[in-house]
CSV table of C-alpha atoms in Angstrom, one decimal:
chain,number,residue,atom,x,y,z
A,1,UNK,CA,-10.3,21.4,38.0
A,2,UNK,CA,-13.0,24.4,38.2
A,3,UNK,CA,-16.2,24.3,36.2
A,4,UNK,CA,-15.0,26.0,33.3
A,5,UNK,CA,-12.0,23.5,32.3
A,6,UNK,CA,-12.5,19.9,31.9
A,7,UNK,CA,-9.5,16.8,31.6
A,8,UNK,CA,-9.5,14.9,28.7
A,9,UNK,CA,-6.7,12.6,27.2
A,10,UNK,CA,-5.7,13.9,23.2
A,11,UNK,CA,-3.4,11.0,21.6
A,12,UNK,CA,-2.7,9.0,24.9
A,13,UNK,CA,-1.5,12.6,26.8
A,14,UNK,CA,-3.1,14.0,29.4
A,15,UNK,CA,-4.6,17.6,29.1
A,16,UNK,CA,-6.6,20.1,30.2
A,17,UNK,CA,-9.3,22.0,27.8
A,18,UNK,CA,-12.2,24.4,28.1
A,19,UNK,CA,-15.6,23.2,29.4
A,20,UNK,CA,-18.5,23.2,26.3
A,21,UNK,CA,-16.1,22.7,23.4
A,22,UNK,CA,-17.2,21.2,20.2
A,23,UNK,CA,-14.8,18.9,18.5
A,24,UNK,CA,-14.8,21.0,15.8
A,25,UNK,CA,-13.9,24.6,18.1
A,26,UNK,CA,-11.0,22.5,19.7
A,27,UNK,CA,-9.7,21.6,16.9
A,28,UNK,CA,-9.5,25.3,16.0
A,29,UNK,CA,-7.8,25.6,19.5
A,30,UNK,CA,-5.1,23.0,19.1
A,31,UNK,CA,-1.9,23.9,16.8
A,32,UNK,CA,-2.3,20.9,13.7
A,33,UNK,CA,0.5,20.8,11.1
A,34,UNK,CA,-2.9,19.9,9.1
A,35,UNK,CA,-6.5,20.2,8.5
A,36,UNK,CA,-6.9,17.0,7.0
A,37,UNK,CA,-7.3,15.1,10.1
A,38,UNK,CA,-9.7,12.7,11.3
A,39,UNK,CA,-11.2,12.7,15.3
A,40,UNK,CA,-12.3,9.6,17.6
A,41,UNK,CA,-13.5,10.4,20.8
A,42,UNK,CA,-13.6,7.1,23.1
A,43,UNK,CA,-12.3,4.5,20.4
A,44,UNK,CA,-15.7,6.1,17.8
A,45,UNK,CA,-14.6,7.9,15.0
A,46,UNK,CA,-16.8,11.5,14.8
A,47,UNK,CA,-17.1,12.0,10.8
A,48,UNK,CA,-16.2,15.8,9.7
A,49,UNK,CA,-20.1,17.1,9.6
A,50,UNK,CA,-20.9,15.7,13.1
A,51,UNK,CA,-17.6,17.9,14.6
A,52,UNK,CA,-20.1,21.1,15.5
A,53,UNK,CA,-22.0,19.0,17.3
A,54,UNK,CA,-20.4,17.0,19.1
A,55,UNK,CA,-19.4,18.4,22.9
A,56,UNK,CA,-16.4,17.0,24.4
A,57,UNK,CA,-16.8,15.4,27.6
A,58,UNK,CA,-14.9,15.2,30.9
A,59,UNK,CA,-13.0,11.9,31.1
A,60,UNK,CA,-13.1,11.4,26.9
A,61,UNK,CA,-10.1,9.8,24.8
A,62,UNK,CA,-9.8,11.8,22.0
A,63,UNK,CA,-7.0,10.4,19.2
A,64,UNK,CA,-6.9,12.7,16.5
A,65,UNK,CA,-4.4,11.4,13.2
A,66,UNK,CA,-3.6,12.6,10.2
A,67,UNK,CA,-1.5,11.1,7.0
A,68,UNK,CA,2.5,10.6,7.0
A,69,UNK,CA,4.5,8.4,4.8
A,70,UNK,CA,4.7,5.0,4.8
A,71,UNK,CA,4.7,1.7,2.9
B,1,UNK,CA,19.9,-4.5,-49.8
B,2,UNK,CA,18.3,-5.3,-46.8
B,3,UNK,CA,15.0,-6.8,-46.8
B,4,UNK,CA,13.0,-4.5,-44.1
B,5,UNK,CA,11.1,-6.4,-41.2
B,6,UNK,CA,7.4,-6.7,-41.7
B,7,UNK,CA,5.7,-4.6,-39.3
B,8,UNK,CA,5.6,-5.7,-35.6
B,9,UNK,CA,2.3,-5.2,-34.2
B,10,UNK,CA,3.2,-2.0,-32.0
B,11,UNK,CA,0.4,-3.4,-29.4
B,12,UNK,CA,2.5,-6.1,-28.6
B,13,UNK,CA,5.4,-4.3,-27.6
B,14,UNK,CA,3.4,-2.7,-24.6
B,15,UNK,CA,1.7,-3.9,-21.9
B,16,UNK,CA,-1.8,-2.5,-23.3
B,17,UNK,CA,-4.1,-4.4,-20.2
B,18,UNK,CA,-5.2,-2.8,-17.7
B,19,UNK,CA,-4.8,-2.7,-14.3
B,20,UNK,CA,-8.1,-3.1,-12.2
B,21,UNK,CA,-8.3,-3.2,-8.5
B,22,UNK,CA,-11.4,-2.6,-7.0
B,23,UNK,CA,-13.0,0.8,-8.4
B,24,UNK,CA,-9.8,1.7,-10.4
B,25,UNK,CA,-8.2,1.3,-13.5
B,26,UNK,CA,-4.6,1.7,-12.9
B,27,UNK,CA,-2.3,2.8,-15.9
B,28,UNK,CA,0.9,1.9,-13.7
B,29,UNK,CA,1.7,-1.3,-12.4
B,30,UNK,CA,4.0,-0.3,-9.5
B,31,UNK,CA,2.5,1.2,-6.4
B,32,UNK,CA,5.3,3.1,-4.4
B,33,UNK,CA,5.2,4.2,-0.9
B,34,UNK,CA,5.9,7.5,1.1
B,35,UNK,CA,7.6,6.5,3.9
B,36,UNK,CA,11.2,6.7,5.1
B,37,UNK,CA,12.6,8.9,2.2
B,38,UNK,CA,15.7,11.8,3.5
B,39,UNK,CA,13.1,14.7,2.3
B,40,UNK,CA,9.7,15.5,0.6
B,41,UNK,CA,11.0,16.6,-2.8
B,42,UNK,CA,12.8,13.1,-2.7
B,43,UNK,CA,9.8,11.5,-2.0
B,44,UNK,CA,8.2,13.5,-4.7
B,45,UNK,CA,10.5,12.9,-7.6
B,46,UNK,CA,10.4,9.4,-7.2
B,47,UNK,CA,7.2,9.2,-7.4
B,48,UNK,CA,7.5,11.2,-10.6
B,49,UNK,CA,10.5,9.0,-12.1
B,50,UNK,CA,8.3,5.8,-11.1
B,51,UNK,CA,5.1,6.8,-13.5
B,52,UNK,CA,3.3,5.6,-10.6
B,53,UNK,CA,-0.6,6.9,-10.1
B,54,UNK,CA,-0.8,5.3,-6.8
B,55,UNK,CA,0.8,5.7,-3.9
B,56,UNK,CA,0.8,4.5,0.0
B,57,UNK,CA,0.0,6.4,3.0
B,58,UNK,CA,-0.1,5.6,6.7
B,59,UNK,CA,-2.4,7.2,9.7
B,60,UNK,CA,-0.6,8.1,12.4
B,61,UNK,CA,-1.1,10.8,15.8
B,62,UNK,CA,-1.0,14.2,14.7
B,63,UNK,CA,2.2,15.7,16.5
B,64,UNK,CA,0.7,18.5,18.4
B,65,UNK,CA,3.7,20.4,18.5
B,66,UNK,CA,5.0,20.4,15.4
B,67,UNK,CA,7.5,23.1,14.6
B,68,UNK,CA,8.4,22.5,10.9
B,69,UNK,CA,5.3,22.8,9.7
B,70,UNK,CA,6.0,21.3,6.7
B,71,UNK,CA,2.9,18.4,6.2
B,72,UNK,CA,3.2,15.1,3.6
B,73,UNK,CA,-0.1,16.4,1.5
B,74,UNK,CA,2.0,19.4,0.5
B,75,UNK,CA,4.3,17.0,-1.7
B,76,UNK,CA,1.6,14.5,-2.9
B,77,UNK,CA,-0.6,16.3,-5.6
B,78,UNK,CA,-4.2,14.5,-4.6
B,79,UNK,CA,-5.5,15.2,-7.9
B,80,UNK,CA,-2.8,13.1,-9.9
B,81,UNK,CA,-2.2,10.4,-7.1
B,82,UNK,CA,-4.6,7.8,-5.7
B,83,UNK,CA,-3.8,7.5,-2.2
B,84,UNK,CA,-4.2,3.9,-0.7
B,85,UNK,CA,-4.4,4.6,3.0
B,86,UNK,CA,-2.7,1.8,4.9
B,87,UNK,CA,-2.8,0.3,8.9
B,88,UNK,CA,0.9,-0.1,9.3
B,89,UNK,CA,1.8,-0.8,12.6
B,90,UNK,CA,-1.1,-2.3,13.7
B,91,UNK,CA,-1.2,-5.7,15.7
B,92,UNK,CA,-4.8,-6.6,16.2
B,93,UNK,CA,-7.9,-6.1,13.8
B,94,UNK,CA,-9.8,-3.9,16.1
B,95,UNK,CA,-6.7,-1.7,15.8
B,96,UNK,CA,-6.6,-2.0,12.4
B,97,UNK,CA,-10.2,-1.4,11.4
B,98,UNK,CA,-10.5,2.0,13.8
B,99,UNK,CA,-7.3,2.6,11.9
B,100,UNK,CA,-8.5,2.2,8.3
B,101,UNK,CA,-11.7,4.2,8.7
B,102,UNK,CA,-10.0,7.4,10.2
B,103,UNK,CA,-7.6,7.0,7.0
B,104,UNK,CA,-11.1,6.7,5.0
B,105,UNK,CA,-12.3,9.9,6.6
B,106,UNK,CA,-9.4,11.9,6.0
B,107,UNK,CA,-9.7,11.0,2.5
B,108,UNK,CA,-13.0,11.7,1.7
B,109,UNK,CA,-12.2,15.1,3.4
B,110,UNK,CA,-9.4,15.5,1.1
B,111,UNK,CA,-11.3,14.3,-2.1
B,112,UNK,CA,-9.5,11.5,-3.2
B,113,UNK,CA,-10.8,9.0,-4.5
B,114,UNK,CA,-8.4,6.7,-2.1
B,115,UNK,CA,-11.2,7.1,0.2
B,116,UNK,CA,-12.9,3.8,-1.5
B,117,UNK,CA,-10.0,1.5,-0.5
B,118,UNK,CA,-7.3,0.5,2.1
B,119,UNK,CA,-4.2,-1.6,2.0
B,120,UNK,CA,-5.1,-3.6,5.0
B,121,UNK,CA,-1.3,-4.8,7.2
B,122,UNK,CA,-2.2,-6.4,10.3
B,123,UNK,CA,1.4,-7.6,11.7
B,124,UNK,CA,2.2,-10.6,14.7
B,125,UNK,CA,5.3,-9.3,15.6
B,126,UNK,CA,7.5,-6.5,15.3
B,127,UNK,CA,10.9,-8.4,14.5
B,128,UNK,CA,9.6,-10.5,11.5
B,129,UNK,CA,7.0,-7.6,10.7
B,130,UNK,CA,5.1,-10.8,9.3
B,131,UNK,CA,1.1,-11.1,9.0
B,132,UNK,CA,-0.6,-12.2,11.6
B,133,UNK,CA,-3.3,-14.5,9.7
B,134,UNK,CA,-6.3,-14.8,12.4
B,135,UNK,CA,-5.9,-10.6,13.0
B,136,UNK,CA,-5.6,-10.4,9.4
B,137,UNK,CA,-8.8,-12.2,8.1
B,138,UNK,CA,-10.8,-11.0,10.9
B,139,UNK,CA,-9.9,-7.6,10.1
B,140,UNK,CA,-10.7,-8.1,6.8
B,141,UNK,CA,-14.2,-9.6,7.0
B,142,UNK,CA,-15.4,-6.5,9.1
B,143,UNK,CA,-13.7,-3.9,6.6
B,144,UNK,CA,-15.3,-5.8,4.0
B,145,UNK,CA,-18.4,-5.8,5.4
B,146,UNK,CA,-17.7,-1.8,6.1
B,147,UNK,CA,-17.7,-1.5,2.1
B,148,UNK,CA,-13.6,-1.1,1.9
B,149,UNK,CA,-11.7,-2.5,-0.8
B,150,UNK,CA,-9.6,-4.4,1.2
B,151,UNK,CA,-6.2,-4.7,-0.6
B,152,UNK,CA,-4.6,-7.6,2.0
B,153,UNK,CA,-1.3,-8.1,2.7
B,154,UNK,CA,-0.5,-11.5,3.8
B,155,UNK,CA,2.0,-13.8,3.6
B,156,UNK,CA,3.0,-16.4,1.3
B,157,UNK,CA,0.5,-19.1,2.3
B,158,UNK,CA,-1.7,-20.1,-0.5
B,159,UNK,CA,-4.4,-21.5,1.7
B,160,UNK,CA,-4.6,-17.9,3.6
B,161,UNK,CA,-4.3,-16.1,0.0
B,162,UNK,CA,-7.6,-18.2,-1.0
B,163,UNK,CA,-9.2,-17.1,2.9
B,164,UNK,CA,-8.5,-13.8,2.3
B,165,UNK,CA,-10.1,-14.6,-1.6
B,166,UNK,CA,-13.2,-15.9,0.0
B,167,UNK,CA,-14.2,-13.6,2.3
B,168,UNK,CA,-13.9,-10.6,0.0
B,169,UNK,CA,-10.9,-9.1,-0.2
B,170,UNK,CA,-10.4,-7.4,-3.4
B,171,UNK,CA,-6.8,-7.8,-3.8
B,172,UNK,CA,-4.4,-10.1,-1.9
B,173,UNK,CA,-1.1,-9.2,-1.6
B,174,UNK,CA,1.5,-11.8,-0.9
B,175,UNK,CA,4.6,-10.8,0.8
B,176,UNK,CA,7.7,-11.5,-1.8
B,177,UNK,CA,10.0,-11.6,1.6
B,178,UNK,CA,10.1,-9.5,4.7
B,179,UNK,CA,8.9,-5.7,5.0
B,180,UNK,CA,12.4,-3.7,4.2
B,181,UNK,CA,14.5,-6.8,4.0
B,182,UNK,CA,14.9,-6.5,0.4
B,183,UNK,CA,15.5,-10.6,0.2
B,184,UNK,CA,13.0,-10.2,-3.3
B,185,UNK,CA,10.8,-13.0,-3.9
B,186,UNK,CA,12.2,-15.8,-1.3
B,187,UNK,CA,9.3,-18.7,-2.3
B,188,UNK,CA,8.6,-18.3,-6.3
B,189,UNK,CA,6.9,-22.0,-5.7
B,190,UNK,CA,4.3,-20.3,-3.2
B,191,UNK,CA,3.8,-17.0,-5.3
B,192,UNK,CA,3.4,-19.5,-8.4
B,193,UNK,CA,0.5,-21.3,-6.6
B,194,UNK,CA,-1.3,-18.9,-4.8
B,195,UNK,CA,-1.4,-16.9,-8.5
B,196,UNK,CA,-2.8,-20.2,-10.1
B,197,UNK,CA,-5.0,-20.8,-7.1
B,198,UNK,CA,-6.3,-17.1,-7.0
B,199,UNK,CA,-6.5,-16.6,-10.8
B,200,UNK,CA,-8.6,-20.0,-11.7
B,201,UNK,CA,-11.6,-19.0,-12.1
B,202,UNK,CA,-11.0,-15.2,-12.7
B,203,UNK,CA,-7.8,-14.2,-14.1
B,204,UNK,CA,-8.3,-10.4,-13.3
B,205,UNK,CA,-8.4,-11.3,-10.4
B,206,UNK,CA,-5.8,-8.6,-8.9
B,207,UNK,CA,-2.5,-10.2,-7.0
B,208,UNK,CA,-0.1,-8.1,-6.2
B,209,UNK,CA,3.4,-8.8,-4.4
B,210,UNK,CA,4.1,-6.6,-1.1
B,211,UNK,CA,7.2,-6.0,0.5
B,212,UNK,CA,10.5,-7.3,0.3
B,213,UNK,CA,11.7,-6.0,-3.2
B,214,UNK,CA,15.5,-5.1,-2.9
B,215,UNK,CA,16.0,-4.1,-6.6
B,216,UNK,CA,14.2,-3.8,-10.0
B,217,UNK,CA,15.0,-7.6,-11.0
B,218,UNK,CA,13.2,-8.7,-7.9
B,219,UNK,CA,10.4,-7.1,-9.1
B,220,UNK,CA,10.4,-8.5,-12.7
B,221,UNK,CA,10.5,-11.5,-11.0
B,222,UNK,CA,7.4,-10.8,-9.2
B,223,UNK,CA,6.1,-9.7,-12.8
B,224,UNK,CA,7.6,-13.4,-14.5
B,225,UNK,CA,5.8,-15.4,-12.7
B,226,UNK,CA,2.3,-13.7,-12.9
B,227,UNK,CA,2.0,-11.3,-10.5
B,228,UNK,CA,-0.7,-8.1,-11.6
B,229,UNK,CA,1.4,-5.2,-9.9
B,230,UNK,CA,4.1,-4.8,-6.9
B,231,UNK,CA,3.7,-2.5,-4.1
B,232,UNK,CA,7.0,-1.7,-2.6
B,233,UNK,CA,8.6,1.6,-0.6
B,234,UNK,CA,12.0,0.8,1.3
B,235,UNK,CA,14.0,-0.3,-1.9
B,236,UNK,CA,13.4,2.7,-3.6
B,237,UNK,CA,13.3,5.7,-0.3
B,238,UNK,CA,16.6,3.2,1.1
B,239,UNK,CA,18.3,3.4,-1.9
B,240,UNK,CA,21.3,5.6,-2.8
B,241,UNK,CA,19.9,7.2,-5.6
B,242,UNK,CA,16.3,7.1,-4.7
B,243,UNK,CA,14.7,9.0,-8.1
B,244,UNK,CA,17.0,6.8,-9.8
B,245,UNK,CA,15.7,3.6,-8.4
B,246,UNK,CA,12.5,4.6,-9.1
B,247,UNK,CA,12.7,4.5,-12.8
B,248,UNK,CA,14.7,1.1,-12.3
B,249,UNK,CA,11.5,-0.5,-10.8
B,250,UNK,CA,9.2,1.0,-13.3
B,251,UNK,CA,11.6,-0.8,-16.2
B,252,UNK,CA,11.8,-3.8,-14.4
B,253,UNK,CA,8.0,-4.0,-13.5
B,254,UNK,CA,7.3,-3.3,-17.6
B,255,UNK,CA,10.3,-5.5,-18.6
B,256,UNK,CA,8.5,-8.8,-16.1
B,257,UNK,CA,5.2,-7.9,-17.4
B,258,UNK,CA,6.0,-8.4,-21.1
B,259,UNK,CA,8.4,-11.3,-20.7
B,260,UNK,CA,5.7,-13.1,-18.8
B,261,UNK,CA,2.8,-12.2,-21.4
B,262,UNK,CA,5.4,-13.4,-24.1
B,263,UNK,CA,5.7,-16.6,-22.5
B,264,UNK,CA,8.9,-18.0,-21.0
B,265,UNK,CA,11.0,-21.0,-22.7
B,266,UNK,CA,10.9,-24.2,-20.2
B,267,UNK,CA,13.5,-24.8,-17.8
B,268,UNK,CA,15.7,-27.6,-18.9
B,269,UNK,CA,18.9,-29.7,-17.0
B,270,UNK,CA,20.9,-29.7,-20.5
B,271,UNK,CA,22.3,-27.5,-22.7
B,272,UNK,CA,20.2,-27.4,-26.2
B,273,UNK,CA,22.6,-25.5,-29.3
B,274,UNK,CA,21.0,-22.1,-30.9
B,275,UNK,CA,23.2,-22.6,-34.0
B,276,UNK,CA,23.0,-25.3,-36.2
B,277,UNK,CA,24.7,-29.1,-35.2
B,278,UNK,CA,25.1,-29.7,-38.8
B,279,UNK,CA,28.0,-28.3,-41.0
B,280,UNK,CA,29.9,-27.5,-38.3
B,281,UNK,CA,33.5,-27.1,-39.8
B,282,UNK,CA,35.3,-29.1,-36.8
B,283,UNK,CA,35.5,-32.9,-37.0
B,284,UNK,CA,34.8,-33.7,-33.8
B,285,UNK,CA,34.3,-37.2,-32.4
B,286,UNK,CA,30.7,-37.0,-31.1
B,287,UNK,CA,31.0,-37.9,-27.2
């Protein structure tokens, strides 16, 4: 790991990601079938207006979902 | 010359009540699901041949490498459908409440007014797929306490239906059988009670029969014996003629709703004649 990448889990996977990325900038990053999404970082869900400001951290659990079907 | 029938009172022959759970005021008493159908446009016309306004939705890990490209919302028109967000798969309430608030974010994101509710489904094992009642109320409580309308599926206890009652739960939803087994409505003694139990001192108070429902008379069954609405997804997406099944459960719910508004004739051991016993033709020594 150099200072401009940290490690970060996304949905239980490993993975490696810029340093000083907003939730919001890596979710412009990462390939989503969908916007409509919703983002926890460390088991706290981060509502939509709080994703510019908040950084991700080395170390953090990210789970990001979105809707499929189901009964 | 015929003499005409006197006119029926038209409102009679519809269902003219409404439906309220929580914040809405349902037109449709059959909620369908989204899950497990072969395509999207399958999905889509079923929910179009059911005349249903409501529909179910589950939160899952966006796939981050999704090559089809082809997403759920693009088949589910979010200004005719209210979506009611679900916590399938779930097995403990913390699970299940981190669950149904990332469903109420996406919601509000997406405008719908699904946003308000959730069908809570908190399960204690993955053979039976059945409830698991401590998980369950706990769940419930905090979501309640978190402003959701917490539409509950449970099973067919009436002492957990009235828990569930107690602490807030806007609608409790009684399993008829298990999820996808399509065994209908096993216990219609238990449904009967936790509907009298649940309805005594406010009979809008919304009841609605989850899971189990293999075909459109299992659902009028549901509907018989007093239930306000079913929610059900494998019997129609599992069927062989999905669009068609569809339109079978919105007849049958209609068809239970009116017979149990009209009031059904007792049960009785014997036989009792609909024509006349006198001036029968036949001598017959009476036995």
């Amino acid at each position: 790991m150099t200072d401009n990448f940290i490690q970060v889990e996304i949905n239980g996977q490993p993975r490696q990601i810029a340093a000083n990325l907003t939730v919001e900038a890596l979710l412009k990053q990462i390939e989503l079938s969908t916007p409509a999404v919703a983002v926890e970082v460390n088991l706290e869900l981060i509502p939509r207006e709080k994703h510019p400001s908040t950084l991700v951290q080395n170390g953090d659990q990210l789970e990001i979902v979105s809707l499929v079907g189901g009964g | 010359m015929v003499t005409q029938p006197t006119s029926i009172d038209s409102s009679s022959l519809d269902d003219s009540s409404s439906f309220q759970v929580g914040p809405f005021s349902l037109s449709s008493r059959l909620i369908l699901g989204t899950g497990k159908y072969e395509s999207f446009e399958v999905m889509q016309q079923s929910h179009q041949a059911a005349e249903t306004d409501c529909v179910t939705i589950a939160v899952r890990r966006e796939k981050l490498h999704d090559s089809d490209g082809r997403n759920i919302l693009d088949f589910i028109d979010t200004n005719r459908y209210i979506l009611l967000p679900n916590t399938a798969g779930c097995y403990d309430a913390e699970t299940a409440v981190r669950c149904a608030r990332m469903g109420r974010e996406i919601l509000r994101d997406l405008d719908n007014p699904g946003a308000e509710w959730v069908k809570l489904e908190v399960l204690g094992d993955s053979r039976t797929l059945l409830p698991d009642p401590l998980e369950t109320l706990r769940a419930c409580e905090k979501l309640v306490e978190e402003e959701f309308s917490v539409l509950c599926y449970t099973n067919d206890d009436p002492i957990m239906a009235m828990r569930l009652k107690k602490i807030g739960a806007t609608s409790v939803m009684p399993a008829g059988s298990p999820i996808g087994s399509g065994l209908g409505v096993i216990n219609h003694n238990n449904l009967s009670i936790i509907l009298e139990m649940l309805k005594s001192e406010d009979r809008s108070f919304p009841v609605i029969v989850d899971a189990g429902v293999g075909t459109a008379s299992d659902a009028a069954i549901a509907m018989e014996l007093g239930a306000d609405g079913v929610l059900l997804n494998t019997a129609v997406a599992g069927s062989a003629n999905p669009v068609q099944m569809a339109r079978a459960m919105m007849h049958g719910i209609k068809a239970g709703r009116l017979a149990f508004l009209a009031g059904r004739i007792p049960k009785s051991k014997y036989a009792a004649a609909s024509s006349p016993e006198v001036g029968v033709i036949a001598s017959r020594v009476k036995d």
